[in-house]
Short mmCIF file of N, CA and C in Angstrom, two decimals:
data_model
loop_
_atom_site.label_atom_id
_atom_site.label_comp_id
_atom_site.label_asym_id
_atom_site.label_seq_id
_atom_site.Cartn_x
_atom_site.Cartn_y
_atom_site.Cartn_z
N UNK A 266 -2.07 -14.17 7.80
CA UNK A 266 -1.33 -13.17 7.05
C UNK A 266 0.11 -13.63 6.90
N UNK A 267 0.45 -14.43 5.84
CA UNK A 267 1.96 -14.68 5.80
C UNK A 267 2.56 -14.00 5.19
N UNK A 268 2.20 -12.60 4.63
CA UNK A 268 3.52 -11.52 4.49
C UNK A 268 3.92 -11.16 6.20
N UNK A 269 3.74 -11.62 7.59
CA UNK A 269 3.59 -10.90 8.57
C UNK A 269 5.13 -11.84 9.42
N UNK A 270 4.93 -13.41 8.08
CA UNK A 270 6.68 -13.94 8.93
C UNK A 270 7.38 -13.71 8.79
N UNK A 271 7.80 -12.75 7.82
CA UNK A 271 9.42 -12.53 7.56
C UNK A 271 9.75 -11.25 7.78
N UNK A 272 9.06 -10.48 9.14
CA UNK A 272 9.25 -9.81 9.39
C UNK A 272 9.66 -9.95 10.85
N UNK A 273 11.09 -9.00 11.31
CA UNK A 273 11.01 -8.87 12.77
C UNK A 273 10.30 -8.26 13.54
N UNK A 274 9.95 -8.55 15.00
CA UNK A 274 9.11 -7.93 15.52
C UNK A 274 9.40 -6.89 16.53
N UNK A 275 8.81 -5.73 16.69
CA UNK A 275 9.35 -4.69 17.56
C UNK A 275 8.53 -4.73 18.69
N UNK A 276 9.00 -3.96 19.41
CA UNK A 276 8.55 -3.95 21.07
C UNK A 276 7.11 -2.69 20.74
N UNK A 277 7.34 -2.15 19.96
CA UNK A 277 6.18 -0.59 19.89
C UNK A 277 4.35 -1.41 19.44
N UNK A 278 4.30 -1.25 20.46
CA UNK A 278 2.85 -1.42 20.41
C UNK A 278 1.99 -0.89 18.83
N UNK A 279 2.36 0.21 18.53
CA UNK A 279 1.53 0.93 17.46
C UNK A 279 2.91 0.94 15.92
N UNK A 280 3.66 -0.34 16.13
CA UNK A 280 4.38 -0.27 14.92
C UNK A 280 4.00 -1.04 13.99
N UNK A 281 4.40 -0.62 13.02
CA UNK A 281 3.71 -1.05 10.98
C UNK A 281 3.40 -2.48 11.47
N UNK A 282 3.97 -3.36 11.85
CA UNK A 282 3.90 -4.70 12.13
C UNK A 282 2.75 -4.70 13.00
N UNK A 283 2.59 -4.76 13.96
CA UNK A 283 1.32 -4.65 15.12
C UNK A 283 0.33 -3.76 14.38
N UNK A 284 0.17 -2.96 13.42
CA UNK A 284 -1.10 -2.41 12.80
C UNK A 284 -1.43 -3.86 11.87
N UNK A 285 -0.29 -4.12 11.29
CA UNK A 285 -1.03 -5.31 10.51
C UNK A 285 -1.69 -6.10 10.68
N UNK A 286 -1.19 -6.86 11.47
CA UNK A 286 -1.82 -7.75 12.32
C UNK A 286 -2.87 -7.59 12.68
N UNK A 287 -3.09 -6.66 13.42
CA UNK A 287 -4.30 -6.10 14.07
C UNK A 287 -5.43 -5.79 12.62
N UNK A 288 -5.28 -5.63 11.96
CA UNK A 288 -5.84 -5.16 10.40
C UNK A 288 -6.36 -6.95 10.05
N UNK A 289 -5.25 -7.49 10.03
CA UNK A 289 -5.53 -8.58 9.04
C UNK A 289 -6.47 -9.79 10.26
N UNK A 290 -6.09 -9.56 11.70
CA UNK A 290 -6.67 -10.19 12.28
C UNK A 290 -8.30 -10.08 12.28
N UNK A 291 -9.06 -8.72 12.30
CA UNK A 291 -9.73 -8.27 12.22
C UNK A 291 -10.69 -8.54 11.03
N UNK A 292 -9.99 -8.31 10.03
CA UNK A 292 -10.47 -9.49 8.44
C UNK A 292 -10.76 -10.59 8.71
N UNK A 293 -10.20 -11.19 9.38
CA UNK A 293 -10.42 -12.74 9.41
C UNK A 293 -11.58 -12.91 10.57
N UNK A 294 -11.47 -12.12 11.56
CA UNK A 294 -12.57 -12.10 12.37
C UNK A 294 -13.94 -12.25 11.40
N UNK A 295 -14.06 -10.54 10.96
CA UNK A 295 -14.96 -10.83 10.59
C UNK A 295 -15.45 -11.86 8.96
N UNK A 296 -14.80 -11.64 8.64
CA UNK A 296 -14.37 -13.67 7.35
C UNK A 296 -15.52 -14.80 8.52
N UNK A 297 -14.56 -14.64 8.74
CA UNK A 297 -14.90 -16.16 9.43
C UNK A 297 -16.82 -15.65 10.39
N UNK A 298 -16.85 -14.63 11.28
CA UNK A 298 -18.35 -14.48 11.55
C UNK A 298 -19.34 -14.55 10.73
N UNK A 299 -19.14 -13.87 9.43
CA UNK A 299 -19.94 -13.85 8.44
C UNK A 299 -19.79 -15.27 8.12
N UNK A 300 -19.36 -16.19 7.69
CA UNK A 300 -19.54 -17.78 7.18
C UNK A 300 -20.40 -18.39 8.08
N UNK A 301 -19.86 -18.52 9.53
CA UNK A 301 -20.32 -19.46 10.45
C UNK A 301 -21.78 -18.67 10.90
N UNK A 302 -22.26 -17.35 10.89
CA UNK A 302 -23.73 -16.84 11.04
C UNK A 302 -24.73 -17.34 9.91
N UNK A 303 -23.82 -17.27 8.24
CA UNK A 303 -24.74 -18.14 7.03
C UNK A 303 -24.54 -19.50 7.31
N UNK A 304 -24.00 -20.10 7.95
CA UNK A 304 -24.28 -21.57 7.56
C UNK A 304 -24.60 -22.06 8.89
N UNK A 305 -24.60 -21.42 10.28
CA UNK A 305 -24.81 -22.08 11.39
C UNK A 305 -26.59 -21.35 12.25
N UNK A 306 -25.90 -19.80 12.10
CA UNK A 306 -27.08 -19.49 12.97
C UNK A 306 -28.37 -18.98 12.58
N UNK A 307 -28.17 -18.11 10.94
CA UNK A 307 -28.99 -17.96 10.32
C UNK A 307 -29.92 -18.50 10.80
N UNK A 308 -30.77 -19.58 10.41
CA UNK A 308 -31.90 -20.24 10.33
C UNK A 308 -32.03 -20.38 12.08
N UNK A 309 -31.46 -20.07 12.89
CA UNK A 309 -31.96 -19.97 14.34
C UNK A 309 -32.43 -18.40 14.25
N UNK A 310 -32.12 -17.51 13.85
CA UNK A 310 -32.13 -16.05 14.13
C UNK A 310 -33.30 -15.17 13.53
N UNK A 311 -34.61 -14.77 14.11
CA UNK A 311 -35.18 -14.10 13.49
C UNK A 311 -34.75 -12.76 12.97
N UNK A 312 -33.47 -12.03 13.38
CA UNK A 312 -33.49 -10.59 13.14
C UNK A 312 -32.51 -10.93 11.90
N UNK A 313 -32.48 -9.44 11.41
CA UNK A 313 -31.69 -9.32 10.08
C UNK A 313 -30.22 -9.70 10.19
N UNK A 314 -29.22 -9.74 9.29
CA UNK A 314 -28.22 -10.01 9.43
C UNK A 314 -27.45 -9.10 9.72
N UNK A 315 -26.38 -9.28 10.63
CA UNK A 315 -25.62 -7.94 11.04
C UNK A 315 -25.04 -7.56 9.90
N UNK A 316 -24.96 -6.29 9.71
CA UNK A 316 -23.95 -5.36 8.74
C UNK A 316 -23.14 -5.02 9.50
N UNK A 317 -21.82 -4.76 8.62
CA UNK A 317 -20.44 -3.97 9.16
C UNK A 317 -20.42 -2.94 8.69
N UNK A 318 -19.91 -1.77 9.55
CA UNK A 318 -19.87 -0.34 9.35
C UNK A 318 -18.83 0.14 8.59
N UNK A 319 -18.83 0.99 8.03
CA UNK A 319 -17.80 1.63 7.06
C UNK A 319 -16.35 1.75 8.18
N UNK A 320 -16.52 1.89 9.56
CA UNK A 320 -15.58 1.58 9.89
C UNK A 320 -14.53 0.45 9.62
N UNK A 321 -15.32 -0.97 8.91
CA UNK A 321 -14.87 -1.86 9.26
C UNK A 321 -14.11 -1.59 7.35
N UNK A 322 -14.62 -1.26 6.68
CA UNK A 322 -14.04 -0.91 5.40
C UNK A 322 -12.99 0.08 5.35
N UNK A 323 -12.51 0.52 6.56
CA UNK A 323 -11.33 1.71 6.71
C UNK A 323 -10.40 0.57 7.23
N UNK A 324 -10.15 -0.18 8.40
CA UNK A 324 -9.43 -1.40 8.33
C UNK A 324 -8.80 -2.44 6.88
N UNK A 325 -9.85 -2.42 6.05
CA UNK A 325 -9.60 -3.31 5.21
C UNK A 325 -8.44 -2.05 3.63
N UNK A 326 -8.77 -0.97 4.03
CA UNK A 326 -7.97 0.18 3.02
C UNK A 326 -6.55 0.32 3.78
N UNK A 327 -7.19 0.55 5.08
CA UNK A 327 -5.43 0.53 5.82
C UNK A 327 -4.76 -0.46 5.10
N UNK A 328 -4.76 -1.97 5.41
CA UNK A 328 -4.52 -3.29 5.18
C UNK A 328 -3.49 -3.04 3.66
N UNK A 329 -4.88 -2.82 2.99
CA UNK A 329 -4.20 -2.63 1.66
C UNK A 329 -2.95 -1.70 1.34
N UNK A 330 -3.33 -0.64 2.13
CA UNK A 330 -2.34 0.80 2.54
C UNK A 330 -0.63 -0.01 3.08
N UNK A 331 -1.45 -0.50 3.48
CA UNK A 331 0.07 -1.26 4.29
C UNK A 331 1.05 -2.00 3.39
N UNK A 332 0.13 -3.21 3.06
CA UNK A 332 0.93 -3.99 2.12
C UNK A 332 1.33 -3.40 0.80
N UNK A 333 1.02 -1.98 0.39
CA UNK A 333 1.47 -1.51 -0.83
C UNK A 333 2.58 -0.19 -0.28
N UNK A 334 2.75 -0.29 1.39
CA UNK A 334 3.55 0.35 1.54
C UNK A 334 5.19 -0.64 1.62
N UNK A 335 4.69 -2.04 2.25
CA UNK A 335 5.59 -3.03 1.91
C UNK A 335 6.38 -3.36 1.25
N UNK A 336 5.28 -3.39 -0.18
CA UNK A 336 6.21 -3.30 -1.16
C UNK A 336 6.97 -2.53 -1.93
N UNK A 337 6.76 -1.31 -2.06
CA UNK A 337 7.66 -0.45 -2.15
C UNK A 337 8.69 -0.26 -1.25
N UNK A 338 8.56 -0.93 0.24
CA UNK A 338 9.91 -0.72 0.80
C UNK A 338 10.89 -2.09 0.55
N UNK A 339 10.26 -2.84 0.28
CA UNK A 339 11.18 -4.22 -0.65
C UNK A 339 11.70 -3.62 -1.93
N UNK A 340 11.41 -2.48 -2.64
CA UNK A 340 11.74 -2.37 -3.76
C UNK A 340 12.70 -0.94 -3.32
N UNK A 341 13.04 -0.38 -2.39
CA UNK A 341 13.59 0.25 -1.81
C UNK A 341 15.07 -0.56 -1.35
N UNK A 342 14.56 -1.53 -0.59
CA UNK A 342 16.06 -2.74 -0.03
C UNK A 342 16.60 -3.05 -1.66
N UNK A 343 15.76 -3.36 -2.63
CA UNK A 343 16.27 -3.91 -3.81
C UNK A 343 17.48 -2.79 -4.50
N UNK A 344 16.95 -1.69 -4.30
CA UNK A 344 17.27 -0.38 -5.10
C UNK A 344 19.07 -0.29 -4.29
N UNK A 345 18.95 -0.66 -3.08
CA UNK A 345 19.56 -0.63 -1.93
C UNK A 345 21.10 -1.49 -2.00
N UNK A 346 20.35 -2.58 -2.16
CA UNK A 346 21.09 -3.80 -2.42
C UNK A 346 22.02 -3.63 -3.85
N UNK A 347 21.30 -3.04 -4.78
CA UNK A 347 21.62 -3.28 -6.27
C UNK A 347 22.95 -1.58 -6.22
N UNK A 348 22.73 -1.10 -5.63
CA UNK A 348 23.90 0.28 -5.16
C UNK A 348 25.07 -0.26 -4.75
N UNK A 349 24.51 -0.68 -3.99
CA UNK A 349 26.22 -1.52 -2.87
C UNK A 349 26.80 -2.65 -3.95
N UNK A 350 25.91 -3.38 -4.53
CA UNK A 350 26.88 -4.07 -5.29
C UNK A 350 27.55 -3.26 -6.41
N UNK A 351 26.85 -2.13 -7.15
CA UNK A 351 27.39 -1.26 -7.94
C UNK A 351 28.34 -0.67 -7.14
N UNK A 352 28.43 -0.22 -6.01
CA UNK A 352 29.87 0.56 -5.45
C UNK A 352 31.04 -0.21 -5.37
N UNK A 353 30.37 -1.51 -5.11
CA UNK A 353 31.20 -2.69 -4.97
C UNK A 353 32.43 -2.65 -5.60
N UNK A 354 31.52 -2.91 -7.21
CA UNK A 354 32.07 -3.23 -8.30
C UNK A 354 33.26 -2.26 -8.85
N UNK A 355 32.58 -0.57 -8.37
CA UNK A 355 33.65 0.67 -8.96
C UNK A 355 34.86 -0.10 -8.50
N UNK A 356 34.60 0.20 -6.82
CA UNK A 356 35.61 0.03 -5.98
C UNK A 356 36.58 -0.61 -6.37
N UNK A 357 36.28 -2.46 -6.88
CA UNK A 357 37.10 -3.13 -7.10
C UNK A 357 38.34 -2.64 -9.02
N UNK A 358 37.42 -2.05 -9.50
CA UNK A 358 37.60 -1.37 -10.95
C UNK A 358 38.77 0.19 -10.37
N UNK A 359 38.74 0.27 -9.09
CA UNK A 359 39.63 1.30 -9.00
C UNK A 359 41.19 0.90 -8.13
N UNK A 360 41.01 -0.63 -7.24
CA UNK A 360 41.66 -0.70 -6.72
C UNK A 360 42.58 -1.99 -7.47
N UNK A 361 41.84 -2.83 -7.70
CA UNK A 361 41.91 -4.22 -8.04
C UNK A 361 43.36 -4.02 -9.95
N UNK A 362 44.57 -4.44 -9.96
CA UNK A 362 44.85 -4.07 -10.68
C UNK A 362 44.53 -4.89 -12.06
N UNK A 363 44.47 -4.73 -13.34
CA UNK A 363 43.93 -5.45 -14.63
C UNK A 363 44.64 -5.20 -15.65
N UNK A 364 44.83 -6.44 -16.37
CA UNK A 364 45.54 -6.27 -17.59
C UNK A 364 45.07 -5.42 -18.40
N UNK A 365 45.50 -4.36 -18.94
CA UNK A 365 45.18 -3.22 -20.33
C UNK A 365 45.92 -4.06 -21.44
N UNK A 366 45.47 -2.85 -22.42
CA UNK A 366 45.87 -2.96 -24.31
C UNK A 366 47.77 -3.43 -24.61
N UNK A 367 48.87 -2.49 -23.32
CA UNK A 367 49.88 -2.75 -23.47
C UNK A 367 50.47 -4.28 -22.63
N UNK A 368 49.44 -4.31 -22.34
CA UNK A 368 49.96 -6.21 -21.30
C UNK A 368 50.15 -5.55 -19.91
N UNK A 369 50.70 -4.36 -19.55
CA UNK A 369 50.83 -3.95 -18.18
C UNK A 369 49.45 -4.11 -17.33
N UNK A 370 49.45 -4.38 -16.15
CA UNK A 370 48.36 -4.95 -14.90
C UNK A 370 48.68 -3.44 -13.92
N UNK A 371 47.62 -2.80 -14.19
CA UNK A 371 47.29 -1.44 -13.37
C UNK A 371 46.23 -1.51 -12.69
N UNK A 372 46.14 -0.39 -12.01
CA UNK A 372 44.48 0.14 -11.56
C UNK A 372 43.96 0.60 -12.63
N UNK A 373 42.59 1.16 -11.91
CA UNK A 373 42.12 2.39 -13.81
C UNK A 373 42.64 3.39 -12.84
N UNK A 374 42.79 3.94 -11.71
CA UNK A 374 43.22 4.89 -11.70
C UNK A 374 44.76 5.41 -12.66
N UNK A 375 45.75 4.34 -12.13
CA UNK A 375 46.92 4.60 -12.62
C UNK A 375 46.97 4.64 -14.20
N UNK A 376 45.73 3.93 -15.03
CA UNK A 376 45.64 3.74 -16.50
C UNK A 376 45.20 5.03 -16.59
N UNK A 377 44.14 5.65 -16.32
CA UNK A 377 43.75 6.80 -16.65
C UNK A 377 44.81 8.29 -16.66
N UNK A 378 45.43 8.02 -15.69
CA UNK A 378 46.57 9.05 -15.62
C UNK A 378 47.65 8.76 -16.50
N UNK A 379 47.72 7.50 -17.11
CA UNK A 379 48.63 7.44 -18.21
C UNK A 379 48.05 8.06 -19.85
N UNK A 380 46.83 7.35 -19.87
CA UNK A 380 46.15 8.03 -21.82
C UNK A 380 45.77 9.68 -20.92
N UNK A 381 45.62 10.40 -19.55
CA UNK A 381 45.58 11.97 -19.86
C UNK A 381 47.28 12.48 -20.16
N UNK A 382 47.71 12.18 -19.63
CA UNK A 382 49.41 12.01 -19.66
C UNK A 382 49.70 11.96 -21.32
N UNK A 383 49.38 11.07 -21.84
CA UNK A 383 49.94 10.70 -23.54
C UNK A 383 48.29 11.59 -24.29
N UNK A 384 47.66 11.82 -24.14
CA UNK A 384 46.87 12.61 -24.58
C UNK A 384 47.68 14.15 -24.53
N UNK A 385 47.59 14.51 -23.27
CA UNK A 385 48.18 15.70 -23.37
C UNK A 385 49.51 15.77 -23.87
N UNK A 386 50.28 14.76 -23.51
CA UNK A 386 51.71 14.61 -24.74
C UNK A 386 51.67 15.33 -26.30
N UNK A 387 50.53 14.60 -26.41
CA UNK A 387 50.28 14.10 -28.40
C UNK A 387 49.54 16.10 -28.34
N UNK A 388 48.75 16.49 -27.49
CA UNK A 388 48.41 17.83 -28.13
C UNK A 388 49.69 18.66 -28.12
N UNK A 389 50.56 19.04 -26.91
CA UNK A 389 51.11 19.90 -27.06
C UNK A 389 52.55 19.36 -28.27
N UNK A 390 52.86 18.21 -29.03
CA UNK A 390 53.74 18.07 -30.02
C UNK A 390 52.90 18.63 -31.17
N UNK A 391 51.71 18.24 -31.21
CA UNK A 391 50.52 19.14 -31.93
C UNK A 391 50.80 20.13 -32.20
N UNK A 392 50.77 20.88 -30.88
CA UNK A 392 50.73 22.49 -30.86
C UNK A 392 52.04 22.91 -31.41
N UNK A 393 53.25 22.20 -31.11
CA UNK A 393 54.40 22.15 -31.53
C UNK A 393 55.22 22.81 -32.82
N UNK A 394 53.93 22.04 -33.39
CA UNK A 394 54.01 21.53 -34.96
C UNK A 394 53.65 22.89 -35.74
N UNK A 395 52.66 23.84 -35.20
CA UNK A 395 51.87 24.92 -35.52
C UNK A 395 52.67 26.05 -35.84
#
């Protein structure tokens, strides 16, 4: 199971990681019994071939259960990742100062308080005018 290396491992016996394992080990168990009974013992064995119980098909749904819980939590870190660099970015857009339209190097804060400033200028000469 090599989605199982790039994960750290916890001490909890019954954590997402240790179910996997235990899931995918179990697959391969039986993988591998079923091959080596058709090609080795078969033809020694008069009785029928063992079947696996629907138990063993609730292992293999977990499994799946798992790794599609995986990935949605990779797409969770992504969602994650892609925020922080967006806050990043405000951050630097609020602190970081930048050349505007008049050549002056502001924040946007300090720009923004200048066009509400000359906005509200230009209405009340407006109103002025009335």
């Amino acid at each position: 199971c090599d989605f199982l290396s790039s994960e750290e491992e916890t001490a909890s016996v019954f954590s997402p990681s240790s179910l996997r394992l235990a899931a995918c080990d179990l697959q391969q168990l039986m993988t591998t019994f079923s091959h080596v009974y058709e090609m080795d013992f078969r033809a020694f064995c008069n009785r029928t071939p063992p079947g696996f119980t629907t138990e063993a098909k609730v292992f293999q749904r977990v499994h799946q259960q798992l790794q599609a819980c995986n990935t949605e939590l990779e797409m969770l870190l992504e969602v994650s990742e892609a925020s922080a660099a967006v806050s990043e970015e405000v951050k630097q857009l609020q602190t970081q100062p930048r050349y505007w339209s008049r050549g002056e190097k502001r924040p946007l804060p300090d720009q923004l308080e200048e066009i509400t400033q000359r906005v509200g200028n230009s209405f009340s000469q407006f109103g002025s005018w009335s």
